[in-house]
Short mmCIF file of C-alpha atoms in Angstrom, two decimals:
data_model
loop_
_atom_site.label_atom_id
_atom_site.label_comp_id
_atom_site.label_asym_id
_atom_site.label_seq_id
_atom_site.Cartn_x
_atom_site.Cartn_y
_atom_site.Cartn_z
CA MET P 1 94.07 115.26 101.93
CA ASN P 2 90.83 113.38 101.52
CA SER P 3 88.12 115.63 103.03
CA LYS P 4 85.42 112.99 102.75
CA VAL P 5 84.06 111.70 106.05
CA TYR P 6 83.69 107.92 105.97
CA GLU P 7 81.30 106.04 108.20
CA LEU P 8 84.11 103.74 109.23
CA ILE P 9 87.85 103.30 108.82
CA ILE P 10 89.42 99.96 109.69
CA LEU P 11 93.09 99.99 110.59
CA GLY P 12 94.79 96.67 109.88
CA CYS P 13 94.00 93.81 107.54
CA GLY P 14 94.68 90.71 109.60
CA PRO P 15 91.98 88.28 110.78
CA ALA P 16 90.27 90.94 112.94
CA GLY P 17 90.40 93.69 110.31
CA ILE P 18 89.27 91.45 107.45
CA THR P 19 86.36 90.02 109.45
CA ALA P 20 85.33 93.51 110.54
CA ALA P 21 85.42 94.56 106.88
CA ILE P 22 83.24 91.64 105.78
CA TYR P 23 80.67 92.52 108.45
CA ALA P 24 80.82 96.23 107.58
CA ALA P 25 80.43 95.46 103.87
CA ARG P 26 77.37 93.32 104.59
CA LYS P 27 75.90 96.27 106.53
CA LYS P 28 76.66 98.41 103.46
CA MET P 29 78.74 100.83 105.48
CA ASP P 30 80.82 103.42 103.64
CA PHE P 31 84.33 102.47 104.73
CA ILE P 32 87.96 101.88 103.83
CA ILE P 33 90.72 99.68 105.21
CA ILE P 34 94.21 101.06 105.80
CA SER P 35 96.94 98.51 106.35
CA LYS P 36 100.64 97.99 105.86
CA ASP P 37 100.08 94.35 104.88
CA ILE P 38 97.51 91.60 104.48
CA GLY P 39 97.12 88.81 106.95
CA GLY P 40 99.14 90.29 109.79
CA GLN P 41 100.93 87.71 111.91
CA THR P 42 98.82 84.86 110.50
CA ILE P 43 100.64 84.84 107.19
CA TYR P 44 103.83 83.78 108.98
CA SER P 45 102.33 80.70 110.64
CA SER P 46 103.50 77.63 108.82
CA GLU P 47 100.59 75.54 110.05
CA VAL P 48 97.36 76.47 111.77
CA GLU P 49 95.68 73.52 113.43
CA ASN P 50 93.07 75.20 115.60
CA TYR P 51 90.87 77.20 113.25
CA THR P 52 87.50 75.46 113.28
CA GLY P 53 86.69 73.78 110.00
CA TYR P 54 90.30 73.29 108.99
CA GLN P 55 92.22 70.43 110.56
CA VAL P 56 95.47 71.79 109.13
CA ILE P 57 95.94 74.86 106.97
CA THR P 58 98.98 77.06 106.39
CA GLY P 59 98.72 80.63 107.64
CA ALA P 60 99.19 81.87 104.08
CA GLU P 61 96.35 79.72 102.74
CA LEU P 62 94.04 80.84 105.51
CA VAL P 63 94.84 84.48 104.73
CA PHE P 64 94.25 83.76 101.04
CA LYS P 65 90.80 82.42 101.92
CA PHE P 66 90.06 85.45 104.12
CA LYS P 67 91.12 87.74 101.29
CA GLU P 68 89.02 85.83 98.76
CA HIS P 69 86.02 86.26 101.04
CA LEU P 70 86.76 89.98 101.38
CA ASP P 71 87.09 90.32 97.60
CA MET P 72 83.44 89.30 97.21
CA PHE P 73 82.70 92.86 98.30
CA ASP P 74 83.88 96.04 96.68
CA VAL P 75 86.17 97.14 99.48
CA GLU P 76 88.67 99.98 99.17
CA LEU P 77 91.97 98.78 100.60
CA HIS P 78 94.78 101.30 101.08
CA MET P 79 97.96 99.25 101.21
CA PRO P 80 100.84 99.47 101.96
CA GLU P 81 100.00 102.41 104.12
CA GLU P 82 100.94 102.95 107.72
CA VAL P 83 98.94 104.90 110.28
CA LYS P 84 100.95 107.53 112.14
CA LYS P 85 98.42 109.33 114.32
CA VAL P 86 94.79 109.17 115.36
CA SER P 87 92.96 112.12 116.87
CA LYS P 88 89.34 113.14 117.43
CA GLN P 89 87.62 116.48 117.33
CA ASP P 90 83.91 116.77 118.11
CA ASP P 91 82.45 113.67 116.49
CA ILE P 92 85.01 113.29 113.71
CA ILE P 93 88.04 111.01 113.89
CA LYS P 94 91.15 112.05 112.00
CA VAL P 95 93.56 109.36 110.75
CA GLU P 96 96.99 110.48 109.57
CA THR P 97 99.08 107.97 107.63
CA ASP P 98 102.44 108.02 105.86
CA LYS P 99 100.55 108.86 102.66
CA ASP P 100 97.38 110.83 103.42
CA ILE P 101 94.88 112.13 105.93
CA TYR P 102 91.39 110.64 106.31
CA PHE P 103 88.25 111.42 108.32
CA SER P 104 85.65 109.10 109.70
CA LYS P 105 82.74 108.83 112.10
CA THR P 106 83.99 105.55 113.58
CA LEU P 107 87.27 103.70 113.72
CA ILE P 108 88.18 100.07 114.31
CA ILE P 109 91.77 99.50 115.37
CA ALA P 110 92.89 96.01 114.37
CA THR P 111 96.61 96.61 113.98
CA GLY P 112 97.72 93.48 115.80
CA ARG P 113 101.14 93.02 117.30
CA ILE P 114 104.78 93.63 116.39
CA PRO P 115 107.51 91.05 117.08
CA ARG P 116 109.79 91.85 120.01
CA SER P 117 113.49 92.21 119.35
CA LEU P 118 116.28 90.51 121.29
CA GLY P 119 117.57 93.57 123.11
CA VAL P 120 121.31 92.82 122.90
CA PRO P 121 123.77 95.64 122.10
CA ASN P 122 124.84 94.68 118.56
CA GLU P 123 121.45 93.45 117.35
CA GLU P 124 121.03 96.13 114.62
CA LYS P 125 124.38 95.26 113.04
CA PHE P 126 123.49 91.60 112.53
CA LYS P 127 119.95 92.08 111.20
CA GLY P 128 119.85 90.34 107.83
CA ARG P 129 123.34 89.00 108.47
CA GLY P 130 122.29 85.83 110.19
CA LEU P 131 119.90 87.40 112.67
CA THR P 132 116.30 87.16 111.53
CA TYR P 133 112.75 87.55 112.74
CA CYS P 134 110.93 85.71 109.96
CA ALA P 135 111.48 81.96 109.94
CA THR P 136 108.92 81.51 107.15
CA CYS P 137 110.91 83.89 104.93
CA ASP P 138 114.46 83.02 105.79
CA ALA P 139 114.55 79.37 106.90
CA PRO P 140 115.37 78.15 103.34
CA LEU P 141 118.55 80.29 103.38
CA PHE P 142 120.02 78.24 106.22
CA ARG P 143 120.43 74.89 104.52
CA ASP P 144 122.99 72.71 106.33
CA LYS P 145 123.74 75.50 108.81
CA VAL P 146 123.70 75.47 112.60
CA VAL P 147 121.07 77.84 113.96
CA ALA P 148 119.47 78.96 117.19
CA VAL P 149 115.82 79.67 117.78
CA ILE P 150 115.27 82.02 120.69
CA GLY P 151 112.01 81.51 122.56
CA GLY P 152 109.84 78.75 123.93
CA GLY P 153 106.32 79.55 122.82
CA ASN P 154 104.32 78.39 119.82
CA SER P 155 105.98 80.76 117.38
CA ALA P 156 109.45 79.58 118.46
CA LEU P 157 108.46 75.96 117.99
CA ASP P 158 106.85 76.82 114.66
CA ALA P 159 110.18 78.36 113.57
CA ALA P 160 112.09 75.31 114.79
CA ILE P 161 109.75 72.98 112.90
CA GLN P 162 110.24 74.97 109.69
CA LEU P 163 114.00 74.91 110.20
CA THR P 164 114.12 71.14 110.65
CA LYS P 165 113.65 70.94 106.87
CA TYR P 166 116.86 72.87 106.20
CA ALA P 167 119.22 73.29 109.14
CA LYS P 168 121.84 70.81 110.32
CA LYS P 169 121.33 71.53 114.00
CA ILE P 170 118.94 73.73 115.98
CA PHE P 171 119.54 75.10 119.46
CA LEU P 172 116.27 76.08 121.09
CA ILE P 173 117.15 78.69 123.69
CA ASP P 174 114.47 79.43 126.23
CA ILE P 175 114.55 81.86 129.11
CA ALA P 176 112.02 79.75 131.03
CA SER P 177 112.53 76.37 132.62
CA ASN P 178 110.03 74.60 130.42
CA LEU P 179 108.51 75.13 127.00
CA LYS P 180 105.18 76.96 126.86
CA ALA P 181 104.35 75.78 123.36
CA ASP P 182 101.62 73.25 122.60
CA PRO P 183 102.90 69.71 123.27
CA VAL P 184 101.95 68.68 119.71
CA MET P 185 104.41 71.21 118.32
CA VAL P 186 107.13 70.33 120.82
CA LYS P 187 106.89 66.68 119.82
CA LYS P 188 107.04 67.51 116.13
CA ALA P 189 110.21 69.58 116.57
CA PHE P 190 112.00 67.10 118.81
CA ASP P 191 111.07 64.13 116.64
CA SER P 192 113.44 65.56 114.02
CA GLY P 193 116.35 64.59 116.27
CA ILE P 194 118.28 67.79 115.53
CA VAL P 195 116.80 70.10 118.17
CA ASP P 196 118.83 70.70 121.31
CA TYR P 197 116.86 72.40 124.12
CA ILE P 198 118.74 74.86 126.31
CA LYS P 199 116.51 76.11 129.11
CA ASN P 200 116.88 78.90 131.69
CA SER P 201 119.14 80.78 129.33
CA LYS P 202 119.22 84.12 127.62
CA VAL P 203 121.27 85.53 124.78
CA VAL P 204 123.68 88.20 126.00
CA GLU P 205 125.82 88.76 122.93
CA ILE P 206 125.97 88.04 119.22
CA ILE P 207 129.44 87.12 118.03
CA GLY P 208 130.79 87.71 114.53
CA SER P 209 132.63 90.19 112.35
CA ASN P 210 130.34 90.71 109.34
CA PHE P 211 127.92 87.86 109.77
CA VAL P 212 126.67 85.89 112.76
CA GLU P 213 129.33 83.40 113.84
CA GLY P 214 128.00 82.56 117.28
CA ILE P 215 126.14 83.64 120.38
CA LYS P 216 127.01 83.98 124.02
CA ILE P 217 124.29 82.70 126.32
CA LEU P 218 123.93 83.10 130.05
CA ASN P 219 122.47 80.38 132.20
CA LEU P 220 120.23 82.23 134.66
CA GLU P 221 120.51 79.50 137.31
CA ASN P 222 124.25 78.92 137.58
CA LYS P 223 125.27 82.26 135.95
CA LYS P 224 127.57 80.39 133.61
CA GLU P 225 128.23 81.82 130.16
CA THR P 226 128.55 79.58 127.12
CA ILE P 227 129.49 80.35 123.54
CA LEU P 228 127.68 78.47 120.77
CA GLU P 229 129.10 78.50 117.26
CA LEU P 230 126.31 78.97 114.71
CA GLN P 231 125.35 80.91 111.60
CA GLY P 232 121.72 81.78 112.13
CA ILE P 233 119.60 83.25 114.93
CA PHE P 234 115.80 83.19 114.70
CA VAL P 235 114.16 85.45 117.26
CA GLU P 236 110.70 84.36 118.42
CA ILE P 237 110.32 85.90 121.85
CA GLY P 238 106.85 87.26 121.60
CA SER P 239 105.44 90.58 120.52
CA PHE P 240 103.92 93.85 121.69
CA ALA P 241 100.67 95.59 120.75
CA SER P 242 100.92 97.86 117.72
CA SER P 243 99.19 100.84 119.32
CA GLN P 244 101.90 103.53 119.43
CA PHE P 245 100.04 105.79 116.98
CA ILE P 246 97.15 106.49 119.35
CA ASP P 247 97.19 108.16 122.75
CA ILE P 248 93.54 109.13 123.13
CA VAL P 249 92.34 105.70 124.27
CA GLU P 250 93.11 103.88 127.49
CA LYS P 251 95.72 101.14 127.30
CA THR P 252 97.23 98.59 129.65
CA LYS P 253 100.80 99.16 130.84
CA ASP P 254 101.90 96.87 127.98
CA GLY P 255 100.19 99.08 125.41
CA GLU P 256 97.19 96.87 124.75
CA ILE P 257 94.06 98.88 123.97
CA ILE P 258 91.44 98.32 126.63
CA VAL P 259 88.03 97.35 125.23
CA ASP P 260 84.73 96.40 126.75
CA CYS P 261 82.58 93.42 125.74
CA ALA P 262 81.29 95.36 122.70
CA ASN P 263 84.83 96.30 121.60
CA ARG P 264 84.37 99.94 122.64
CA THR P 265 87.52 101.76 123.72
CA SER P 266 87.51 104.61 126.25
CA LYS P 267 86.94 107.06 123.36
CA GLU P 268 83.46 107.16 121.88
CA GLY P 269 83.36 106.05 118.25
CA ILE P 270 86.69 104.26 118.45
CA PHE P 271 86.60 100.47 118.61
CA ALA P 272 89.40 97.92 118.69
CA ALA P 273 89.65 94.20 117.95
CA GLY P 274 92.10 91.34 117.89
CA ASP P 275 95.63 91.08 119.21
CA VAL P 276 96.06 94.83 119.71
CA THR P 277 93.50 94.71 122.53
CA ASN P 278 93.59 93.39 126.08
CA VAL P 279 91.17 90.57 125.20
CA PHE P 280 92.28 87.25 126.65
CA ALA P 281 94.08 84.78 124.32
CA LYS P 282 95.74 85.94 121.12
CA GLN P 283 94.32 83.50 118.62
CA ILE P 284 93.25 83.81 114.97
CA ILE P 285 89.77 82.53 115.63
CA ILE P 286 89.32 84.91 118.55
CA ALA P 287 90.58 87.87 116.51
CA CYS P 288 88.02 87.04 113.81
CA GLY P 289 85.19 86.94 116.34
CA GLU P 290 86.33 90.22 117.89
CA GLY P 291 86.52 91.83 114.45
CA ALA P 292 82.93 90.82 113.76
CA LYS P 293 81.80 92.24 117.10
CA ALA P 294 83.65 95.50 116.56
CA ALA P 295 82.01 96.04 113.15
CA LEU P 296 78.53 95.35 114.52
CA SER P 297 79.25 97.61 117.46
CA ALA P 298 80.45 100.44 115.18
CA TYR P 299 77.36 99.97 113.01
CA GLU P 300 75.07 100.19 116.01
CA TYR P 301 76.87 103.30 117.26
CA ILE P 302 76.49 105.04 113.88
CA SER P 303 72.81 104.09 113.62
CA LYS P 304 72.06 105.61 117.00
CA LYS P 305 74.39 108.59 116.96
CA PHE P 306 74.16 110.05 113.45
CA MET X 1 98.30 67.37 85.67
CA GLY X 2 99.16 71.04 85.38
CA ILE X 3 100.62 73.42 87.92
CA LEU X 4 97.65 75.79 88.07
CA ASN X 5 94.24 74.49 89.09
CA THR X 6 91.01 75.44 87.32
CA GLN X 7 90.00 77.95 89.98
CA ILE X 8 93.27 79.87 89.65
CA LYS X 9 93.14 79.68 85.85
CA ASN X 10 89.62 81.13 85.82
CA LYS X 11 90.61 83.94 88.14
CA LEU X 12 93.72 84.60 86.09
CA LYS X 13 91.69 84.64 82.88
CA SER X 14 89.40 87.34 84.20
CA VAL X 15 92.43 89.46 85.06
CA LEU X 16 94.48 88.85 81.92
CA ASP X 17 91.64 89.05 79.37
CA ASN X 18 90.97 92.59 80.54
CA LEU X 19 94.51 93.82 79.90
CA PRO X 20 94.42 96.55 77.26
CA ASN X 21 97.81 95.58 75.82
CA ASP X 22 99.57 92.34 74.92
CA VAL X 23 102.34 91.03 77.14
CA ILE X 24 105.21 88.94 75.76
CA LEU X 25 106.92 86.39 77.98
CA LYS X 26 110.42 85.60 76.75
CA VAL X 27 111.33 82.44 78.62
CA PHE X 28 114.92 81.23 78.54
CA THR X 29 115.45 77.57 79.23
CA GLN X 30 117.74 74.62 78.69
CA GLU X 31 117.25 70.87 78.96
CA ILE X 32 120.39 70.05 80.95
CA GLU X 33 122.03 71.54 84.05
CA CYS X 34 118.94 73.49 84.96
CA PRO X 35 116.79 71.57 87.44
CA THR X 36 113.94 74.10 87.48
CA CYS X 37 113.85 75.17 83.82
CA ARG X 38 111.21 72.65 82.85
CA GLU X 39 108.93 73.71 85.72
CA ASN X 40 109.38 77.37 84.81
CA THR X 41 108.57 76.77 81.15
CA SER X 42 105.50 74.69 82.05
CA LEU X 43 104.23 77.42 84.36
CA MET X 44 104.70 80.06 81.66
CA GLN X 45 102.95 77.85 79.09
CA GLU X 46 99.99 77.42 81.40
CA ILE X 47 99.76 81.15 82.05
CA ALA X 48 99.97 81.93 78.33
CA GLU X 49 97.27 79.37 77.54
CA VAL X 50 94.86 81.17 79.86
CA SER X 51 94.59 84.34 77.78
CA ASP X 52 95.30 85.55 74.25
CA LYS X 53 96.78 88.68 75.75
CA ILE X 54 99.86 86.72 76.80
CA LYS X 55 102.29 85.77 74.04
CA LEU X 56 104.90 83.19 74.86
CA GLU X 57 108.35 82.81 73.32
CA VAL X 58 110.39 79.90 74.63
CA LEU X 59 114.06 80.37 73.85
CA ASN X 60 117.05 78.16 74.38
CA PHE X 61 119.74 79.79 76.50
CA ILE X 62 122.53 78.33 74.32
CA ILE X 63 120.96 78.22 70.85
CA ASN X 64 119.35 81.66 71.19
CA LYS X 65 122.47 83.17 72.71
CA GLU X 66 122.15 86.37 70.72
CA GLU X 67 118.66 87.08 72.05
CA ALA X 68 119.83 86.26 75.58
CA GLU X 69 122.71 88.68 75.24
CA LYS X 70 120.46 91.36 73.81
CA LEU X 71 118.18 91.07 76.85
CA LYS X 72 121.21 90.70 79.16
CA ILE X 73 119.96 87.33 80.43
CA ASP X 74 122.89 85.65 82.16
CA LYS X 75 121.30 82.76 84.03
CA ILE X 76 118.33 80.41 83.76
CA PRO X 77 115.51 79.81 84.23
CA ALA X 78 114.80 83.38 83.20
CA THR X 79 111.64 85.15 82.15
CA ALA X 80 111.58 88.62 80.64
CA VAL X 81 108.19 90.34 80.82
CA VAL X 82 108.07 92.52 77.73
CA GLY X 83 105.43 94.84 76.33
CA GLU X 84 105.65 97.19 73.37
CA LYS X 85 109.25 97.52 74.47
CA ASP X 86 111.59 95.81 76.92
CA TYR X 87 111.18 97.52 80.28
CA GLY X 88 113.97 95.53 81.91
CA ILE X 89 111.65 93.38 84.03
CA ARG X 90 113.15 89.95 84.77
CA PHE X 91 112.35 86.90 86.88
CA TYR X 92 115.23 84.53 87.59
CA GLY X 93 113.91 81.26 88.96
CA VAL X 94 110.36 79.97 89.02
CA PRO X 95 107.94 82.66 90.22
CA ALA X 96 105.97 80.19 92.33
CA GLY X 97 104.80 80.49 95.94
CA TYR X 98 104.37 84.13 96.95
CA GLU X 99 106.24 85.24 93.85
CA PHE X 100 103.34 84.11 91.69
CA ASN X 101 101.68 87.31 92.93
CA SER X 102 104.57 89.51 91.87
CA PHE X 103 104.66 87.76 88.50
CA ILE X 104 100.97 88.42 87.86
CA SER X 105 101.51 92.01 89.02
CA ALA X 106 104.27 92.34 86.42
CA LEU X 107 101.87 91.12 83.72
CA LYS X 108 99.31 93.68 84.87
CA LEU X 109 101.95 96.40 85.00
CA VAL X 110 103.09 95.83 81.44
CA GLY X 111 99.60 95.03 80.15
CA THR X 112 98.00 98.17 81.59
CA LYS X 113 101.06 100.42 81.26
CA ASN X 114 100.20 101.86 84.63
CA SER X 115 102.65 101.59 87.52
CA GLY X 116 100.46 103.35 90.06
CA LEU X 117 103.58 105.02 91.49
CA LYS X 118 103.16 108.47 92.99
CA THR X 119 103.50 111.40 90.57
CA SER X 120 106.40 112.72 92.64
CA THR X 121 108.17 109.35 92.36
CA ILE X 122 107.73 109.25 88.58
CA GLU X 123 109.10 112.79 88.34
CA GLN X 124 112.15 111.83 90.38
CA LEU X 125 112.71 108.72 88.26
CA LYS X 126 112.81 110.92 85.17
CA GLY X 127 115.85 112.61 86.69
CA ILE X 128 117.82 109.35 86.68
CA THR X 129 120.18 109.23 83.70
CA LYS X 130 122.61 106.54 84.82
CA LEU X 131 122.06 102.81 84.41
CA VAL X 132 120.58 101.21 87.51
CA ASN X 133 120.26 97.47 88.09
CA ILE X 134 118.08 96.28 90.96
CA LYS X 135 118.39 92.71 92.21
CA VAL X 136 115.70 91.54 94.62
CA PHE X 137 116.58 88.25 96.31
CA VAL X 138 113.56 86.29 97.52
CA THR X 139 112.44 82.95 98.87
CA LEU X 140 109.12 81.56 97.75
CA THR X 141 107.86 81.37 101.32
CA CYS X 142 108.41 85.05 102.08
CA PRO X 143 105.20 87.07 102.30
CA TYR X 144 107.05 90.44 102.28
CA CYS X 145 109.10 89.69 99.18
CA PRO X 146 106.51 90.40 96.46
CA MET X 147 106.18 93.97 97.77
CA ALA X 148 109.88 94.60 97.12
CA VAL X 149 109.82 92.82 93.76
CA GLU X 150 106.71 94.67 92.57
CA LEU X 151 108.11 98.04 93.55
CA ALA X 152 111.45 97.35 91.82
CA HIS X 153 109.63 96.28 88.65
CA LYS X 154 107.51 99.44 88.75
CA PHE X 155 110.67 101.54 88.90
CA ALA X 156 112.03 99.62 85.91
CA PHE X 157 108.78 100.18 84.06
CA GLU X 158 108.89 103.94 84.61
CA SER X 159 112.57 104.47 83.78
CA ASP X 160 114.47 103.36 80.69
CA TYR X 161 117.63 103.42 82.76
CA ILE X 162 116.43 100.97 85.39
CA THR X 163 116.37 97.18 85.11
CA SER X 164 114.93 95.01 87.85
CA GLU X 165 115.41 91.33 88.63
CA MET X 166 113.65 88.95 90.97
CA ILE X 167 116.17 86.27 91.97
CA ASN X 168 115.09 83.19 93.88
CA ALA X 169 117.88 82.72 96.43
CA GLN X 170 117.24 78.98 96.66
CA GLU X 171 117.69 78.43 92.92
CA PHE X 172 120.82 80.59 92.72
CA PRO X 173 122.71 79.74 95.93
CA HIS X 174 126.03 80.96 94.51
CA LEU X 175 124.53 84.44 94.07
CA ALA X 176 122.89 84.30 97.49
CA ASN X 177 126.31 83.46 98.86
CA LYS X 178 128.09 86.15 96.85
CA TYR X 179 125.70 88.87 98.02
CA GLY X 180 125.42 87.56 101.59
CA VAL X 181 121.70 86.87 101.46
CA TYR X 182 120.68 85.82 104.97
CA ALA X 183 117.32 87.54 105.04
CA VAL X 184 114.81 88.27 102.34
CA PRO X 185 113.79 90.37 100.57
CA LYS X 186 117.35 91.55 100.05
CA VAL X 187 117.79 94.31 97.50
CA VAL X 188 121.11 95.02 95.81
CA ILE X 189 121.35 98.13 93.62
CA ASN X 190 124.26 98.55 91.20
CA GLU X 191 126.39 96.23 93.31
CA LYS X 192 126.97 99.01 95.82
CA VAL X 193 123.84 99.76 97.82
CA SER X 194 121.95 97.00 99.59
CA PHE X 195 119.20 96.67 102.15
CA GLU X 196 116.84 94.08 103.57
CA GLY X 197 113.09 94.24 103.95
CA ALA X 198 110.15 95.57 102.00
CA VAL X 199 110.40 99.34 102.30
CA PRO X 200 107.96 102.04 101.17
CA GLU X 201 108.24 103.67 97.75
CA ASP X 202 110.00 106.82 99.01
CA ILE X 203 112.68 104.95 100.92
CA PHE X 204 113.37 102.54 98.05
CA LEU X 205 113.76 105.57 95.80
CA THR X 206 116.30 107.09 98.17
CA TYR X 207 118.41 103.93 97.90
CA ILE X 208 118.23 104.12 94.10
CA THR X 209 119.31 107.76 94.15
CA GLU X 210 122.16 106.86 96.49
CA ALA X 211 123.31 104.11 94.11
CA THR X 212 123.45 106.53 91.18
CA LYS X 213 125.75 108.97 92.98
#
């Protein structure tokens, strides 16, 4: 156990956490970052086209640049380390992780979001056996295979675009009646000529003995079930806020941490930023801005309170 | 035009020049029937040119068969990262993309002789007295993969009984097929225990223990 009381602990090292850290470092705050990874969801974006200053940049490159910026300061990063519980007694916040226990006067939660799973009965069995949640990682393993991408948002289209380089055919299976993704991405995917869009449909079963051999989909309009023969399933059906480790702040019914315009949560001294919060629009550039605000807000709180 | 740009070389130099011990890269290559051997050798040459701490030995997989057998190298391109002794740290395929990170980490590991593993982990590794081979299948676009590779290499560094291999699934599709690699990182230990994903130190260690039973 580390009995030292930091001025600030930042949980998460994605765009919000890194930006908060840069701001905190410039304010010369005594702080650490605890994170299970670097870059959060950003690192899995194949192309980012809406971060001001970069017309096109891969998620990985953007994260690399963030990290380079962070490395200008002498920041203590505890990684990979996962937070398990946050509590507060008097004015001191206690952070319990899978490795240690830490204390701090303020906390910024920037833990982002976790991808949602499919929710079909035999999902666990097929994980890593044709069923995957990381197109960036696994797309190259599906050369000349038939695959399905489940979802209709930007991340689904991003997965489909990555797969067009490898797969023979891609079924894009969307529960909605039209794609929510940016039209630019939709065009890019469909221009490949190998994407087949199946709307109003959901996956009800994965078929296969050891590995994925197909999926059964249900058309929600005509209630008709269809079996598609394929070898790969890429799940991109959104995500949920990574906030399960804390129950002392107010959250929305979906688990997003509620913050005010200065990133304050309902618990004094605890701030939150980025995709884990209820702030409108989950975007990299917004997460960065929120991270900056949270750090300045934590700094102001410390200056006044202690 | 080289593979590494000046900015990366400078950064690398500052890291490698500070290593307290020399690191030897034994690179196995061949001119024919190995589409990525030339790229791998070039990358290793560029890394070795950056710092005097890195010693490079380029070996021919056929001509230097004896050395390959001694190091149990059975496919190419292969790179063994060796220090004062052979720790059993191997890279099969070009460690480019995200694996460049795990490669540099391996150089730091051998060059500093410090794994950074928990004391309890090191103690448990001392209890292993059976040979353990860890294969970590990766793709170069997988951000999680270096975590699994680095951890496996650290285990190999700490135990004389453990050898650890990064294998690029795209360069060795027959192996990817044999071991059913449909998600990365995929770890195969002693041909009998396997799992996917980058797991924490303690959990990885449990799999190793299970494989030695």
